[in-house]
Amino acid sequence: MIYMWVKKTSNPLKKLYCAAYNLTSRQYNSIKKQLDGRVSSVQELNLLHIENLKGRIEKTESTINRKWEQKEKQHQSLIKMKGNERNFFKKVDRYRKLRQHIHQKKRKLHSLKLKLEK
């Protein structure tokens, strides 16, 4: 049988922290493993958060495009109307609501893009 003897490198931080905070090596190793786990967890969550933001941005952009088309159709129908029809004011109200909805979605899209850049 061949035995490989692996020399463990002494970590200068380990010695420093053990001396400064009166820790044993076992306690230091336990704390270090927990912190390494938390760091890797945060890194994975950041990747998931980025993917989630990209999906939300795509959905918001598609909603804006769909609502924009609806607004254009509504606008064309309003142009054709004379203004004295029975449902004219309902169509004007719908048109204004669509414009406001698009405006708010654009604001949301901007904030999502800023979050993604962060």
mmCIF file of C-alpha atoms in Angstrom:
data_model
loop_
_atom_site.group_PDB
_atom_site.id
_atom_site.type_symbol
_atom_site.label_atom_id
_atom_site.label_comp_id
_atom_site.label_asym_id
_atom_site.label_seq_id
_atom_site.Cartn_x
_atom_site.Cartn_y
_atom_site.Cartn_z
ATOM 1 C CA MET A 1 0.000 0.000 0.000
ATOM 2 C CA ILE A 2 1.141 3.419 -0.849
ATOM 3 C CA TYR A 3 0.346 6.137 1.592
ATOM 4 C CA MET A 4 0.384 9.706 0.517
ATOM 5 C CA TRP A 5 1.241 12.137 3.199
ATOM 6 C CA VAL A 6 -0.371 15.418 2.529
ATOM 7 C CA LYS A 7 1.111 18.384 4.278
ATOM 8 C CA LYS A 8 -1.645 20.715 5.416
ATOM 9 C CA THR A 9 -0.789 24.329 4.933
ATOM 10 C CA SER A 10 -1.113 26.418 8.020
ATOM 11 C CA ASN A 11 -3.512 29.267 7.500
ATOM 12 C CA PRO A 12 -2.186 32.521 8.962
ATOM 13 C CA LEU A 13 -5.733 33.807 9.407
ATOM 14 C CA LYS A 14 -6.616 30.723 11.398
ATOM 15 C CA LYS A 15 -3.779 31.345 13.821
ATOM 16 C CA LEU A 16 -4.632 35.021 14.066
ATOM 17 C CA TYR A 17 -8.338 34.465 14.773
ATOM 18 C CA CYS A 18 -7.745 31.604 17.163
ATOM 19 C CA ALA A 19 -5.368 33.744 19.167
ATOM 20 C CA ALA A 20 -7.452 36.930 19.012
ATOM 21 C CA TYR A 21 -10.826 35.374 19.899
ATOM 22 C CA ASN A 22 -9.619 32.467 22.026
ATOM 23 C CA LEU A 23 -10.993 29.819 19.649
ATOM 24 C CA THR A 24 -9.964 26.243 19.141
ATOM 25 C CA SER A 25 -9.092 24.998 15.661
ATOM 26 C CA ARG A 26 -12.280 22.970 15.583
ATOM 27 C CA GLN A 27 -14.391 26.044 16.376
ATOM 28 C CA TYR A 28 -12.595 28.090 13.721
ATOM 29 C CA ASN A 29 -13.101 25.349 11.108
ATOM 30 C CA SER A 30 -16.798 25.141 11.959
ATOM 31 C CA ILE A 31 -17.269 28.899 11.650
ATOM 32 C CA LYS A 32 -15.317 28.970 8.387
ATOM 33 C CA LYS A 33 -17.430 26.184 6.868
ATOM 34 C CA GLN A 34 -20.645 27.977 7.846
ATOM 35 C CA LEU A 35 -19.458 31.241 6.311
ATOM 36 C CA ASP A 36 -18.318 29.492 3.131
ATOM 37 C CA GLY A 37 -21.769 27.927 2.873
ATOM 38 C CA ARG A 38 -23.495 31.269 3.315
ATOM 39 C CA VAL A 39 -21.266 32.918 0.711
ATOM 40 C CA SER A 40 -21.955 30.198 -1.858
ATOM 41 C CA SER A 41 -25.677 30.406 -1.068
ATOM 42 C CA VAL A 42 -25.726 34.167 -1.694
ATOM 43 C CA GLN A 43 -23.850 33.701 -4.973
ATOM 44 C CA GLU A 44 -26.369 31.112 -6.177
ATOM 45 C CA LEU A 45 -29.290 33.291 -5.097
ATOM 46 C CA ASN A 46 -27.834 36.230 -7.017
ATOM 47 C CA LEU A 47 -27.768 34.123 -10.183
ATOM 48 C CA LEU A 48 -31.396 33.091 -9.626
ATOM 49 C CA HIS A 49 -32.362 36.689 -8.922
ATOM 50 C CA ILE A 50 -30.746 37.815 -12.195
ATOM 51 C CA GLU A 51 -32.630 35.150 -14.167
ATOM 52 C CA ASN A 52 -35.872 36.159 -12.456
ATOM 53 C CA LEU A 53 -35.310 39.828 -13.324
ATOM 54 C CA LYS A 54 -34.589 38.977 -16.973
ATOM 55 C CA GLY A 55 -37.863 37.051 -17.156
ATOM 56 C CA ARG A 56 -39.796 39.910 -15.590
ATOM 57 C CA ILE A 57 -38.198 42.380 -18.015
ATOM 58 C CA GLU A 58 -39.195 40.235 -21.003
ATOM 59 C CA LYS A 59 -42.755 39.908 -19.740
ATOM 60 C CA THR A 60 -43.052 43.637 -19.091
ATOM 61 C CA GLU A 61 -41.716 44.458 -22.552
ATOM 62 C CA SER A 62 -44.203 42.083 -24.188
ATOM 63 C CA THR A 63 -47.031 43.624 -22.147
ATOM 64 C CA ILE A 64 -45.983 47.111 -23.243
ATOM 65 C CA ASN A 65 -45.926 46.042 -26.909
ATOM 66 C CA ARG A 66 -49.342 44.372 -26.650
ATOM 67 C CA LYS A 67 -50.906 47.362 -24.891
ATOM 68 C CA TRP A 68 -49.298 49.737 -27.393
ATOM 69 C CA GLU A 69 -50.993 47.881 -30.246
ATOM 70 C CA GLN A 70 -54.317 48.051 -28.398
ATOM 71 C CA LYS A 71 -53.821 51.785 -27.864
ATOM 72 C CA GLU A 72 -53.118 52.344 -31.547
ATOM 73 C CA LYS A 73 -56.280 50.456 -32.539
ATOM 74 C CA GLN A 74 -58.279 52.439 -30.006
ATOM 75 C CA HIS A 75 -56.792 55.662 -31.330
ATOM 76 C CA GLN A 76 -57.715 54.791 -34.923
ATOM 77 C CA SER A 77 -61.291 53.996 -33.913
ATOM 78 C CA LEU A 78 -61.512 57.309 -32.026
ATOM 79 C CA ILE A 79 -60.304 59.213 -35.071
ATOM 80 C CA LYS A 80 -63.068 57.641 -37.171
ATOM 81 C CA MET A 81 -65.748 58.653 -34.665
ATOM 82 C CA LYS A 82 -67.402 62.056 -34.847
ATOM 83 C CA GLY A 83 -67.736 62.605 -31.128
ATOM 84 C CA ASN A 84 -71.496 62.431 -30.779
ATOM 85 C CA GLU A 85 -71.814 58.622 -30.722
ATOM 86 C CA ARG A 86 -73.262 56.886 -27.695
ATOM 87 C CA ASN A 87 -70.084 55.018 -26.639
ATOM 88 C CA PHE A 88 -67.598 57.778 -27.548
ATOM 89 C CA PHE A 89 -66.802 58.701 -23.943
ATOM 90 C CA LYS A 90 -66.333 55.043 -22.976
ATOM 91 C CA LYS A 91 -63.788 54.650 -25.759
ATOM 92 C CA VAL A 92 -62.009 57.837 -24.729
ATOM 93 C CA ASP A 93 -61.863 56.542 -21.160
ATOM 94 C CA ARG A 94 -60.440 53.195 -22.335
ATOM 95 C CA TYR A 95 -57.865 55.013 -24.451
ATOM 96 C CA ARG A 96 -56.736 57.125 -21.499
ATOM 97 C CA LYS A 97 -56.519 54.070 -19.262
ATOM 98 C CA LEU A 98 -54.387 52.286 -21.848
ATOM 99 C CA ARG A 99 -52.057 55.283 -22.076
ATOM 100 C CA GLN A 100 -51.721 55.392 -18.291
ATOM 101 C CA HIS A 101 -51.162 51.636 -18.115
ATOM 102 C CA ILE A 102 -48.386 51.839 -20.721
ATOM 103 C CA HIS A 103 -46.786 54.730 -18.858
ATOM 104 C CA GLN A 104 -46.738 52.793 -15.581
ATOM 105 C CA LYS A 105 -45.364 49.677 -17.282
ATOM 106 C CA LYS A 106 -42.548 51.740 -18.802
ATOM 107 C CA ARG A 107 -41.716 53.083 -15.353
ATOM 108 C CA LYS A 108 -41.681 49.534 -13.973
ATOM 109 C CA LEU A 109 -39.481 48.372 -16.856
ATOM 110 C CA HIS A 110 -36.990 51.124 -16.135
ATOM 111 C CA SER A 111 -36.775 50.205 -12.455
ATOM 112 C CA LEU A 112 -36.320 46.512 -13.333
ATOM 113 C CA LYS A 113 -33.477 47.379 -15.708
ATOM 114 C CA LEU A 114 -31.815 49.445 -12.985
ATOM 115 C CA LYS A 115 -32.081 46.519 -10.572
ATOM 116 C CA LEU A 116 -30.511 44.233 -13.146
ATOM 117 C CA GLU A 117 -27.605 46.626 -13.619
ATOM 118 C CA LYS A 118 -26.993 46.662 -9.865
#
